[in-house]
Amino acid sequence: MTLQREKRKYSWGMVVDVDKCTGCQACVLACQAENNVPLNLQDRFERARVMSWIRVERYWEGEFPDIKARFIPIMCQHCENAPCEPVCPVFATYHNNEGLNVQVYNRCVGTRYCANGCPYIVRFFNYWEPVWPEAFRNHLNPDVTVRSRGIMEKCSFCIQRIRRGVRNAERENRDVVDGEIQTACTQACPTDALVFGNFMDEDSKVSKMKKDDRHYTLLPHLETDPNVVYLAKIDTDKSAGESHG
Amino acid sequence: MQQRRTIDQIHTNRVLLNGQLDTPKWWAPTVITLGIIVAIGFFMIGIMVNKGLGVTGLSRPVYWGLFITTFVFWVGISHAGIMISAILRLSQAEWRRPVTRAAELLTVFSLLTALMFPLMHAGRPWRIIYYILPYDFARGIMPNVRSPLIWDPVAISTYLTGSTLFLYIALLPDLGNLRDRTTGWQNALYTILSLGWRGNPRQWKLQTVGGILLSALMLPIFVSVHSIVSWDFAVTPAVEGWHSTIFAPYFVIGAVHSGVSAVVTMMALMRWLWKWEDFIRPEHFDALARLLIVVATGWLAFTFLELIFAVYGLDAPELALRELQIFQWPWNILFITFVITGYIIPVGMWLQKSVRNNIALMFWSSLFVNIGMWLERFLIIVPGLARRTPFVYTWESYRPSGLEWFILFWSLAWVTFLMLLFSRFFPLVPLFEQKESETFSDSIKIGRVKVPAIVREAD
Amino acid sequence: MKLSRREFLALGAKATAGTMIFAACGLPERELIVQSPIDMPEDLVRGEDAWYATTWPDMPGGDGLIVRVMQGRAKKIAGNPDHPVNLGKQSARHDAAIQLTYHPDRISEPMLRQSKGGLYDPISWQRAEQLLQSAVEAGKDNLSVVTNPLGGHLEWVAINFAALNGGRHIKYDPTEQGVMQDAIKFVYDQEDPPYYDISNAKTILSVGADWLSTWQSSVGYSVRYGDFRSKGERGYLIHAESRMSMTAANADLWLPVMPGYEGHLAMSIAHVIVDERLTGSGEISRFFNQIPTASLVGFRPEDVEERVGVSAERIRKAARHFAENRPSLAFAGGSAGGHTNGQFNIAATHALNTLVGAVGSDGGVKYNPLPTLDGLSGRCSGDSFSDWEVELAQWRGGNVQTVIIRGADIVHGMPNSVDVVGALVGVPTVIGFGSVMNDTLANCDLILPEKTFLETWGTTIPDPAPGYEVVTIQQPVIGDTELFGGGGLISDARGFGDELLRLADGGLGADDMEELVNISIDQLYDLNRGSVSAPDKRLFKQGVLQRGGWWDTQATAETPSDHAPPNVFDLDSTVNYSSTDGLGAGNDFHLVPFLSNSLYEGRLSATPFAVQNPDPMSSAAWTTWAEINAQEAEHLGIREGDVLFIKSEHGEIEALAYPTPGGRPGVIGVPIGLGHEYGGRYDEGLGANVFKILAPRVEAASGSLAWAATRVRVERSGRKRELPKFEGEVTAFPVEPGVPVLVVAPGESAHDAEVANHHKYQQNFLLPDKSEATEEGSGGGH
Ligand SMILES: Nc1nc2c(c(=O)[nH]1)N[C@H]1C(S)=C(S)[C@@H](COP(=O)(O)OP(=O)(O)OC[C@H]3O[C@@H](n4cnc5c(=O)[nH]c(N)nc54)[C@H](O)[C@@H]3O)O[C@H]1N2
Ligand code: SF4
Ligand code: SF4
Ligand code: SF4
Ligand code: SF4
Ligand code: SF4
């Protein structure tokens, strides 16, 4: 059984300040490089099979010249109450004791049911065997499994980095220090729109940011209780109480 | 009350066993043609397993498409058997007798076919058994019983086991009959299969009791199977258009609609192909059409209730989905076709007595129903995925690949192939049922003439 | 104890990883702790990873990088958290760059062409070096060395090698940095670009420069943009650009200026500030010190709105915000400089800084000090287009014997009107260094496989610097890479700098790049100041390598706070209006090419990582698309995926239509970066090269190519293709307010905004009564 939040030592989470995201896509490629996400060849775009554990969605509002573009990075929300988990017939996706929605590639049989269950559309199916030209295999991250075809994958909160960080801390007989563990995307993000940390640590940056008045979660009516918290976009052209976008 | 002529038992035997004892000329070429299509289909499935699901048209939001649609379609068709055999048997509707065997057969073969779809459609089909069967107690890793994908195989395999037993029990007297009429290897085969059937009173009693018991047992399974299939969708709160509380009865009644229609199609074919005009008669079509009018109308009510419940909430993604489903090209064409072929044309036709008694028209109207019912499943499954969330950025359409269409086509050929193959070795119309109905038959007086008539529902 | 170079690197690496962690814990004093020899990261077989600090001289900005290396393979590139320019952050380009080293089509050995236009034969390095030597000897006094803008030691070597052999070094830069440099010189009398203190500004007015995506030090700027948005009161960004670029998309106020009228817009903003007395009289008089008061006449917003293409109301709004919410900062570049009046556009915008007292103050413009080391500059500008035309004429005329090219894809990057291939034919020996094939290498007589930045020594001087002196060190983080399963090296490459130094035979004071870098590190040690202090040279070098460079936060430049801008109208007044090239009637569109967010000008087009990274605005990849205003497209019957002919007087290209609600009517935006005739397996023949159809107009003052001053005709070809893009089939307007991007007013809480959205949403369905009843329920608009 998954530990209740209160009983955990670490409960990993992310805070995304939508107001700071510029849409630069640095997080997208950093994640791809870190996690051996397969190359998205041209047909993957044409057939809507792009795999991108984190994606930056761009929404429009209004019409020229009063047009606004809004960027929002979306990755697995690591829901405490994840709709993807109960539907998986083989427990290939489950919740661990640090608040992560974990994907066990080895068990996955590729029903894609979890992907239908995920309201955030952050699960990606390997329709083809990911092929890395011989030379590119040099830069594959040895800490991360290279997936085969027919299975599901998604943002893992860079679990390999979490493991390394926790192990180092344990070896030195201390707790993980806030900021010590960075996911590839938070490490890359130039504006610090993405911040990663431990929600159990009251003094961590994420815990403090979560208290911001602007905090909200995606699709709260589904009660998924995500571990990714967003801070709303600020628009100076908007007045309070007026509806927007 | 229908007029008909009296059929003696010798004639019954000769005509109904013509498939086995005197194979029609069209049989071999048809079976070979179908066999080729079936072989190509298996080859296509092989390609898909070998190369990966990239060969389909599935994409990121549309993870399920033609295959799951067709899976639901065949599970729906499978509801014919129990509807005809069990329910009508328990309610003592005598006109069911000549069609029970074929209906049960359709159940068994369509279930077998349906089961193949989720298997071949998995990313790593070769691992499914390995992971889903609860064999690995050592590591304590059991299948996830919260997942409808575990309930599905449980329900379907129970249904399949029950139906097969049911079919077999009903087949015993006819197997004995065949054993007595064949020589050589056929005789040997039928000897084994007939399990020593001698037709003594004790055997008849057991056979009848077994049939009735199984009928009663199968009824809850019948309801559960399509309910469970519907829960594959209904338990998914994230997908607008799937997450609906009326799905279970809606799917069950839809399944009856399509299943019984498929039986009508099949009856027409049997009458034409084996020239069983004496056994499969207009009054059978008439009775099924009346039943279908009720079923179809009930089903239509659910269809519209589902839409109304959905739209009532004025939930933006739900509205966007319904807008797509009903008004946008090409979904609008599919939607209109579905309503017209699934209800308006067939029910409109069945309301005419002349149609109900016209085999050709019944054949075509029942085909229409199943085109409509396939589209219904497609329209439930795919648009919901294509356009279901507030993340407009991810909305994508679905274009099934040629391979998917072929495998859909293959499944039709495969079921027909199995049926024809079966018909070569076993009678499609149960001889004993036919004879029993002769025994129960009544005669009525029309003017001065006394004519034999079928025993209709206890009146 | 004498450490081998390998041991040395390993030491540096371990400590850098340590630095990362300890920087985060606020324990910088532990940075320089030397590892015990027992715990040497030499034992890589255990799977210990090492992060080495280095940099990539080919990208402007001079970002400090760290590279994760395991078992001799580079695994991941990330920003160096210690480095003052990018503070640990990176762009998508940095991650993609790793694939330049491990490219499956990396040039593996020297190749010689038998005749012009002929086939290539592989040759040995020994033979290649002989040929190189004789070509340089033959080209004595008739030699050109061509590179991209590099800065640092590599550029120093190229310049001095050319000089040593009586030749020229000429730089190719596809963008307008030359115009920038002239404009900065003109306005501030500075050689080096200034530092824009974005972090501390409260209002930024940027014109033309897509500084969050590709312009100058975009990663460094983005880091500071993060501060600008979140440090204290939230900053306000006004961005004027004719295309909705990534920066425009992030602006609070976008001024969709007509191409070429950026300077007019700036003057009009000045007009409002002066007219409405939005600033102190001191600032106004300083502004008019050199600019005649009369020059603002005729720049009332209402007078210019038509030609500038921005409503008077918007101009006034921008001016008021800019003047009233200080510190304010104005800068320009990018497409604003890509016009025949580019310098005027940039200078006029920069002049606004004086009006708001931004020169020399926090949150304003700060001058950068001169480079620390003699001869090592960071100037990332190239030679101008006019200079290039002269140079190419020399080549064509047979006046140049030998050309050595490195990093500059001039065949790809010059318009059709200049026949670069023809010019190359006129040169007896053209030698190209490179790691993956491109259009220029394919026209060389001798192709030499070049080591990538992960395999060589060097330095970069950030350009612009972050306000103080910085020297970034580049070190080889990996050695040669063996092919899997034997069969030799991925590439038997040599460093460009190393080869030139070898040819110079001691004439440049060092035998290889490492020695040159060592000399500079020793010079830095002798300065006895800055970020690394160590008791001896060896430890100093170690410290510099660990941190990825050397910087001195105290070594700033004096910025005069009483700066008065020169009269921008001094610039030839005829150029105050941009002249755009066209065929007259029918050339309805103004072509605005733009640097690709991940390919830059194409230097990453060989890497699939970059080619497949979705564009921020269109989400397209693997193709060249044309951004066109959605309504305009509808009017013209153009739909997404239509193959369009984009025709100028100088040629035509094909691009896939991408109608976008964010497009400025009359403007068509086309990304730069693809359209290589020759390349690796991923980019060869992919997309279209928009450079080719540019009109050969030049910026009046600097002679740079006016790359945003071409008018084109757009025609449908009748063909259609699926536009490879990430966004789905529906233009992404939210289906309900606030989902998924919740927008709040300043000071408004997310909860309040959600409730308001919820009410508004219900009202849309004419259910006013229900909105009362559900006051309690909040949630995401349900
Ligand atoms: N010094 C020392 N040497 C030993 C031993 C020892 O105790 N000490 N033990 C010996 C013993 S008992 C053994 S069994 C051997 C083991 O020696 P090896 O068989 O070499 O075992 P591994 O290195 O664990 O795995 C081999 C490779 O298989 C890859 N691999 C993992 N999963 C798959 C898969 O699904 N498909 C494919 N194709 N590859 C996969 C891994 O990435 C790895 O590169 O070592 C022997 N050698
Ligand atoms: S975001 Fe999707 S994949 Fe991630 S935990 Fe939630 S439901 Fe599962
Ligand atoms: S695709 Fe894999 S993880 Fe998802 S439900 Fe199926 S088996 Fe489980
Ligand atoms: S946390 Fe790691 S896995 Fe998840 S999106 Fe970021 S980089 Fe990718
Ligand atoms: S790296 Fe940061 S700023 Fe860039 S797109 Fe990702 S979240 Fe946004
Ligand atoms: S050895 Fe590893 S993969 Fe295998 S059961 Fe144990 S933990 Fe799981």
CSV table of N, CA, C and O in Angstrom, one decimal, chain A residues 19 22-24 29-30 32 40 45 58 60 63 65-66 133-136 138-143 186-187 189-190 192 213 216 221 233 235 237-238 241 243-245, chain C residues 68 70 73 75 89 92 95 99 102 223 234 250 314 317 484 597 612 616-617 622 631 658 660 682 726-727 732 734 737-738 740 742-744 748 750 757 760 782:
chain,number,residue,atom,x,y,z
A,19,ASP,N,3.4,32.1,-15.2
A,19,ASP,CA,3.7,33.5,-15.5
A,19,ASP,C,5.2,33.6,-16.0
A,19,ASP,O,5.5,34.6,-16.7
A,22,THR,N,8.4,30.9,-20.8
A,22,THR,CA,8.5,31.7,-22.0
A,22,THR,C,8.2,30.8,-23.2
A,22,THR,O,8.2,31.3,-24.4
A,23,GLY,N,8.1,29.5,-23.0
A,23,GLY,CA,7.8,28.6,-24.1
A,23,GLY,C,9.1,28.2,-24.9
A,23,GLY,O,9.0,27.7,-26.0
A,24,CYS,N,10.2,28.3,-24.2
A,24,CYS,CA,11.5,28.1,-24.9
A,24,CYS,C,11.8,26.7,-25.3
A,24,CYS,O,12.7,26.5,-26.1
A,29,LEU,N,13.6,19.4,-24.5
A,29,LEU,CA,14.8,18.6,-25.0
A,29,LEU,C,15.7,18.1,-23.9
A,29,LEU,O,16.3,17.1,-24.0
A,30,ALA,N,15.7,18.9,-22.8
A,30,ALA,CA,16.5,18.4,-21.6
A,30,ALA,C,15.9,17.1,-21.2
A,30,ALA,O,16.7,16.1,-20.9
A,32,GLN,N,14.1,15.0,-22.9
A,32,GLN,CA,14.3,13.9,-23.9
A,32,GLN,C,15.8,13.4,-23.8
A,32,GLN,O,16.0,12.2,-23.9
A,40,ASN,N,11.8,11.9,-32.3
A,40,ASN,CA,10.5,12.0,-32.9
A,40,ASN,C,10.7,12.3,-34.4
A,40,ASN,O,10.9,13.5,-34.8
A,45,PHE,N,5.3,13.2,-36.0
A,45,PHE,CA,4.6,14.5,-36.0
A,45,PHE,C,3.3,14.4,-36.9
A,45,PHE,O,2.2,14.8,-36.5
A,58,ARG,N,0.7,25.8,-26.2
A,58,ARG,CA,0.5,27.2,-26.5
A,58,ARG,C,-0.9,27.5,-26.9
A,58,ARG,O,-1.5,26.9,-27.8
A,60,TRP,N,-4.1,30.3,-27.6
A,60,TRP,CA,-4.4,31.6,-28.1
A,60,TRP,C,-5.6,32.2,-27.4
A,60,TRP,O,-6.5,31.4,-27.0
A,63,GLU,N,-8.0,38.1,-30.8
A,63,GLU,CA,-7.8,38.2,-32.2
A,63,GLU,C,-6.8,39.3,-32.4
A,63,GLU,O,-6.7,40.2,-31.6
A,65,PRO,N,-5.3,42.7,-33.3
A,65,PRO,CA,-4.0,42.8,-32.6
A,65,PRO,C,-4.0,42.5,-31.1
A,65,PRO,O,-3.0,42.6,-30.5
A,66,ASP,N,-5.2,42.2,-30.6
A,66,ASP,CA,-5.4,41.9,-29.2
A,66,ASP,C,-5.2,40.4,-28.9
A,66,ASP,O,-5.9,39.9,-28.1
A,133,PRO,N,20.4,5.4,-34.0
A,133,PRO,CA,21.5,5.1,-34.9
A,133,PRO,C,22.7,4.8,-33.9
A,133,PRO,O,22.8,5.4,-32.8
A,134,GLU,N,23.5,3.8,-34.3
A,134,GLU,CA,24.6,3.4,-33.6
A,134,GLU,C,25.3,4.5,-32.8
A,134,GLU,O,25.6,4.5,-31.6
A,135,ALA,N,25.7,5.6,-33.5
A,135,ALA,CA,26.5,6.6,-32.9
A,135,ALA,C,25.7,7.3,-31.8
A,135,ALA,O,26.3,7.7,-30.8
A,136,PHE,N,24.5,7.6,-32.0
A,136,PHE,CA,23.7,8.3,-31.0
A,136,PHE,C,23.6,7.5,-29.7
A,136,PHE,O,23.3,8.0,-28.6
A,138,ASN,N,25.8,6.5,-28.0
A,138,ASN,CA,26.9,6.9,-27.1
A,138,ASN,C,26.3,7.9,-26.1
A,138,ASN,O,26.8,7.9,-25.0
A,139,HIS,N,25.3,8.7,-26.5
A,139,HIS,CA,24.9,9.7,-25.5
A,139,HIS,C,23.6,9.2,-24.7
A,139,HIS,O,23.1,10.0,-23.9
A,140,LEU,N,23.2,8.0,-24.9
A,140,LEU,CA,22.1,7.5,-24.1
A,140,LEU,C,22.5,7.5,-22.6
A,140,LEU,O,23.6,7.2,-22.3
A,141,ASN,N,21.5,7.9,-21.8
A,141,ASN,CA,21.8,7.9,-20.3
A,141,ASN,C,21.8,6.5,-19.8
A,141,ASN,O,20.8,5.8,-19.9
A,142,PRO,N,22.9,6.0,-19.2
A,142,PRO,CA,22.9,4.6,-18.8
A,142,PRO,C,22.0,4.4,-17.5
A,142,PRO,O,21.8,3.3,-17.2
A,143,ASP,N,21.6,5.5,-16.9
A,143,ASP,CA,20.7,5.3,-15.7
A,143,ASP,C,19.3,5.0,-16.1
A,143,ASP,O,18.4,4.8,-15.2
A,186,THR,N,13.8,21.0,-14.7
A,186,THR,CA,13.9,22.1,-13.8
A,186,THR,C,15.4,22.7,-13.9
A,186,THR,O,15.6,23.9,-13.8
A,187,GLN,N,16.3,21.7,-14.1
A,187,GLN,CA,17.7,22.2,-14.2
A,187,GLN,C,17.9,23.1,-15.4
A,187,GLN,O,18.6,24.1,-15.4
A,189,CYS,N,15.4,24.8,-17.2
A,189,CYS,CA,14.5,25.9,-17.4
A,189,CYS,C,15.1,27.3,-17.0
A,189,CYS,O,15.4,27.5,-15.8
A,190,PRO,N,15.3,28.1,-18.0
A,190,PRO,CA,16.1,29.3,-17.7
A,190,PRO,C,15.4,30.3,-16.9
A,190,PRO,O,16.1,31.1,-16.2
A,192,ASP,N,13.4,29.6,-14.4
A,192,ASP,CA,12.9,29.0,-13.1
A,192,ASP,C,11.4,28.9,-13.1
A,192,ASP,O,10.8,29.0,-12.0
A,213,ASP,N,-0.8,32.8,-3.6
A,213,ASP,CA,-2.3,32.9,-3.9
A,213,ASP,C,-2.6,32.5,-5.3
A,213,ASP,O,-3.8,32.2,-5.6
A,216,TYR,N,-2.9,26.8,-8.3
A,216,TYR,CA,-4.1,26.0,-8.7
A,216,TYR,C,-3.6,24.7,-9.3
A,216,TYR,O,-2.4,24.6,-9.6
A,221,HIS,N,-11.7,19.4,-10.7
A,221,HIS,CA,-13.0,18.7,-10.5
A,221,HIS,C,-12.8,17.2,-10.6
A,221,HIS,O,-13.7,16.5,-10.2
A,233,LYS,N,-1.1,32.5,-14.5
A,233,LYS,CA,-0.5,33.5,-15.4
A,233,LYS,C,-1.1,34.9,-15.0
A,233,LYS,O,-2.3,35.0,-14.7
A,235,ASP,N,-2.0,38.6,-16.0
A,235,ASP,CA,-2.3,39.5,-17.2
A,235,ASP,C,-2.7,40.9,-16.7
A,235,ASP,O,-3.7,41.0,-16.1
A,237,ASP,N,-3.7,43.2,-18.4
A,237,ASP,CA,-4.9,43.8,-19.1
A,237,ASP,C,-6.2,43.3,-18.5
A,237,ASP,O,-7.3,43.7,-18.9
A,238,LYS,N,-6.0,42.4,-17.5
A,238,LYS,CA,-7.3,41.8,-16.9
A,238,LYS,C,-7.6,42.6,-15.6
A,238,LYS,O,-6.7,42.9,-14.9
A,241,GLY,N,-11.9,39.7,-11.2
A,241,GLY,CA,-13.4,39.4,-11.2
A,241,GLY,C,-13.9,39.2,-12.7
A,241,GLY,O,-14.9,38.7,-12.9
A,243,SER,N,-13.8,37.6,-16.4
A,243,SER,CA,-13.4,36.3,-16.8
A,243,SER,C,-12.4,36.4,-18.0
A,243,SER,O,-12.4,37.4,-18.8
A,244,HIS,N,-11.5,35.4,-18.1
A,244,HIS,CA,-10.5,35.5,-19.1
A,244,HIS,C,-10.2,34.1,-19.6
A,244,HIS,O,-10.1,33.2,-18.8
A,245,GLY,N,-9.9,34.0,-20.9
A,245,GLY,CA,-9.3,32.8,-21.5
A,245,GLY,C,-9.9,31.6,-21.0
A,245,GLY,O,-9.3,30.5,-20.9
C,68,ARG,N,28.0,15.9,-18.7
C,68,ARG,CA,28.0,14.7,-17.9
C,68,ARG,C,28.7,13.6,-18.7
C,68,ARG,O,28.3,13.3,-19.8
C,70,MET,N,30.3,9.7,-18.7
C,70,MET,CA,30.4,8.4,-18.1
C,70,MET,C,31.1,7.5,-19.1
C,70,MET,O,30.8,7.4,-20.2
C,73,ARG,N,32.1,8.7,-22.4
C,73,ARG,CA,31.1,9.2,-23.4
C,73,ARG,C,30.3,10.4,-22.8
C,73,ARG,O,29.9,10.4,-21.6
C,75,LYS,N,27.2,12.4,-22.0
C,75,LYS,CA,25.8,11.9,-21.9
C,75,LYS,C,24.8,13.1,-21.9
C,75,LYS,O,23.7,12.9,-22.4
C,89,LYS,N,21.7,27.5,-16.5
C,89,LYS,CA,20.5,27.3,-17.4
C,89,LYS,C,21.0,27.0,-18.8
C,89,LYS,O,22.1,27.3,-19.2
C,92,ALA,N,17.4,24.7,-25.7
C,92,ALA,CA,17.2,23.4,-26.3
C,92,ALA,C,18.5,23.2,-27.2
C,92,ALA,O,18.9,22.1,-27.5
C,95,ASP,N,21.3,21.1,-25.5
C,95,ASP,CA,21.1,19.6,-25.5
C,95,ASP,C,21.3,19.0,-26.8
C,95,ASP,O,21.8,17.9,-27.0
C,99,GLN,N,24.6,15.9,-30.2
C,99,GLN,CA,24.5,15.0,-31.4
C,99,GLN,C,25.4,15.4,-32.5
C,99,GLN,O,25.5,14.7,-33.5
C,102,TYR,N,28.3,13.0,-31.8
C,102,TYR,CA,28.0,11.6,-32.0
C,102,TYR,C,27.1,11.4,-33.3
C,102,TYR,O,26.3,10.5,-33.3
C,223,VAL,N,17.2,34.0,-18.1
C,223,VAL,CA,17.4,33.8,-16.6
C,223,VAL,C,17.0,35.1,-15.9
C,223,VAL,O,16.3,35.1,-14.9
C,234,ARG,N,6.2,42.8,-10.2
C,234,ARG,CA,6.3,42.1,-11.5
C,234,ARG,C,6.6,43.1,-12.6
C,234,ARG,O,5.9,44.1,-12.8
C,250,ASN,N,5.4,36.6,-25.1
C,250,ASN,CA,5.5,36.8,-23.6
C,250,ASN,C,5.3,38.2,-23.2
C,250,ASN,O,5.3,38.5,-22.0
C,314,ARG,N,-2.2,52.4,-28.6
C,314,ARG,CA,-1.2,51.5,-28.1
C,314,ARG,C,0.1,52.1,-27.9
C,314,ARG,O,0.9,51.8,-27.0
C,317,LYS,N,0.0,54.1,-24.8
C,317,LYS,CA,0.0,53.2,-23.6
C,317,LYS,C,1.4,52.7,-23.3
C,317,LYS,O,1.9,52.7,-22.2
C,484,PHE,N,31.1,1.4,-31.8
C,484,PHE,CA,30.7,0.1,-31.1
C,484,PHE,C,31.2,-1.1,-31.9
C,484,PHE,O,31.2,-1.1,-33.1
C,597,ASN,N,14.3,28.6,-33.2
C,597,ASN,CA,14.6,28.4,-31.8
C,597,ASN,C,15.5,27.3,-31.5
C,597,ASN,O,16.3,27.3,-30.5
C,612,GLN,N,13.7,18.0,-34.5
C,612,GLN,CA,12.4,17.5,-34.1
C,612,GLN,C,11.9,18.3,-32.9
C,612,GLN,O,10.8,18.0,-32.4
C,616,PRO,N,8.4,27.0,-30.7
C,616,PRO,CA,7.5,27.5,-29.6
C,616,PRO,C,6.2,28.0,-30.1
C,616,PRO,O,5.2,27.8,-29.4
C,617,MET,N,6.2,28.7,-31.2
C,617,MET,CA,4.9,29.3,-31.6
C,617,MET,C,4.0,28.4,-32.5
C,617,MET,O,2.8,28.3,-32.3
C,622,TRP,N,10.6,19.5,-38.5
C,622,TRP,CA,10.9,18.8,-39.7
C,622,TRP,C,10.5,19.5,-41.0
C,622,TRP,O,10.4,18.8,-42.0
C,631,GLN,N,-6.8,35.1,-40.5
C,631,GLN,CA,-7.9,35.7,-41.2
C,631,GLN,C,-7.5,36.0,-42.7
C,631,GLN,O,-8.3,35.8,-43.6
C,658,TYR,N,1.1,27.9,-42.6
C,658,TYR,CA,0.7,27.8,-41.2
C,658,TYR,C,-0.1,29.0,-40.8
C,658,TYR,O,0.5,30.0,-40.3
C,660,THR,N,-1.9,31.4,-38.6
C,660,THR,CA,-1.9,31.6,-37.2
C,660,THR,C,-2.6,32.8,-36.7
C,660,THR,O,-2.5,33.9,-37.3
C,682,TYR,N,19.6,13.4,-41.7
C,682,TYR,CA,18.4,14.0,-41.2
C,682,TYR,C,18.0,15.3,-41.9
C,682,TYR,O,16.8,15.6,-42.0
C,726,PHE,N,3.3,19.6,-33.5
C,726,PHE,CA,2.9,19.0,-32.3
C,726,PHE,C,1.4,19.3,-31.9
C,726,PHE,O,0.7,18.4,-31.4
C,727,GLU,N,1.0,20.5,-32.1
C,727,GLU,CA,-0.3,20.9,-31.8
C,727,GLU,C,-1.3,20.0,-32.6
C,727,GLU,O,-1.0,19.6,-33.7
C,732,ALA,N,-5.6,26.0,-31.0
C,732,ALA,CA,-5.8,25.8,-29.6
C,732,ALA,C,-6.3,27.1,-29.0
C,732,ALA,O,-5.5,27.9,-28.4
C,734,PRO,N,-8.8,28.0,-25.8
C,734,PRO,CA,-9.3,27.2,-24.7
C,734,PRO,C,-10.8,26.9,-24.9
C,734,PRO,O,-11.5,27.8,-25.4
C,737,PRO,N,-13.0,29.0,-20.1
C,737,PRO,CA,-12.1,30.0,-19.5
C,737,PRO,C,-11.2,29.4,-18.4
C,737,PRO,O,-11.7,28.7,-17.6
C,738,GLY,N,-9.9,29.8,-18.4
C,738,GLY,CA,-9.1,29.4,-17.3
C,738,GLY,C,-8.5,28.0,-17.4
C,738,GLY,O,-7.9,27.5,-16.5
C,740,PRO,N,-6.4,25.2,-19.8
C,740,PRO,CA,-5.7,24.9,-18.6
C,740,PRO,C,-4.9,26.1,-18.1
C,740,PRO,O,-4.4,26.0,-16.9
C,742,LEU,N,-4.7,29.3,-16.3
C,742,LEU,CA,-5.5,30.2,-15.5
C,742,LEU,C,-4.9,31.5,-15.5
C,742,LEU,O,-3.7,31.7,-15.3
C,743,VAL,N,-5.7,32.6,-15.9
C,743,VAL,CA,-5.1,33.9,-15.9
C,743,VAL,C,-5.7,34.7,-14.8
C,743,VAL,O,-6.9,34.7,-14.6
C,744,VAL,N,-4.9,35.4,-14.1
C,744,VAL,CA,-5.3,36.2,-13.0
C,744,VAL,C,-4.9,37.7,-13.2
C,744,VAL,O,-4.0,37.9,-13.9
C,748,GLU,N,-4.9,39.3,-8.0
C,748,GLU,CA,-6.1,38.5,-7.8
C,748,GLU,C,-5.6,37.0,-7.5
C,748,GLU,O,-4.6,36.6,-8.0
C,750,ALA,N,-5.9,32.9,-7.4
C,750,ALA,CA,-6.3,31.9,-8.4
C,750,ALA,C,-7.8,31.5,-8.1
C,750,ALA,O,-8.6,31.3,-9.0
C,757,ASN,N,-14.4,32.9,-13.6
C,757,ASN,CA,-14.5,32.2,-14.8
C,757,ASN,C,-15.7,31.3,-14.9
C,757,ASN,O,-16.4,31.2,-15.9
C,760,LYS,N,-18.8,33.3,-15.5
C,760,LYS,CA,-18.8,33.8,-16.8
C,760,LYS,C,-19.2,32.7,-17.8
C,760,LYS,O,-20.1,32.9,-18.6
C,782,HIS,N,-16.3,24.2,-13.5
C,782,HIS,CA,-17.3,23.2,-13.7
C,782,HIS,C,-18.5,23.4,-12.7
C,782,HIS,O,-18.3,23.6,-11.6
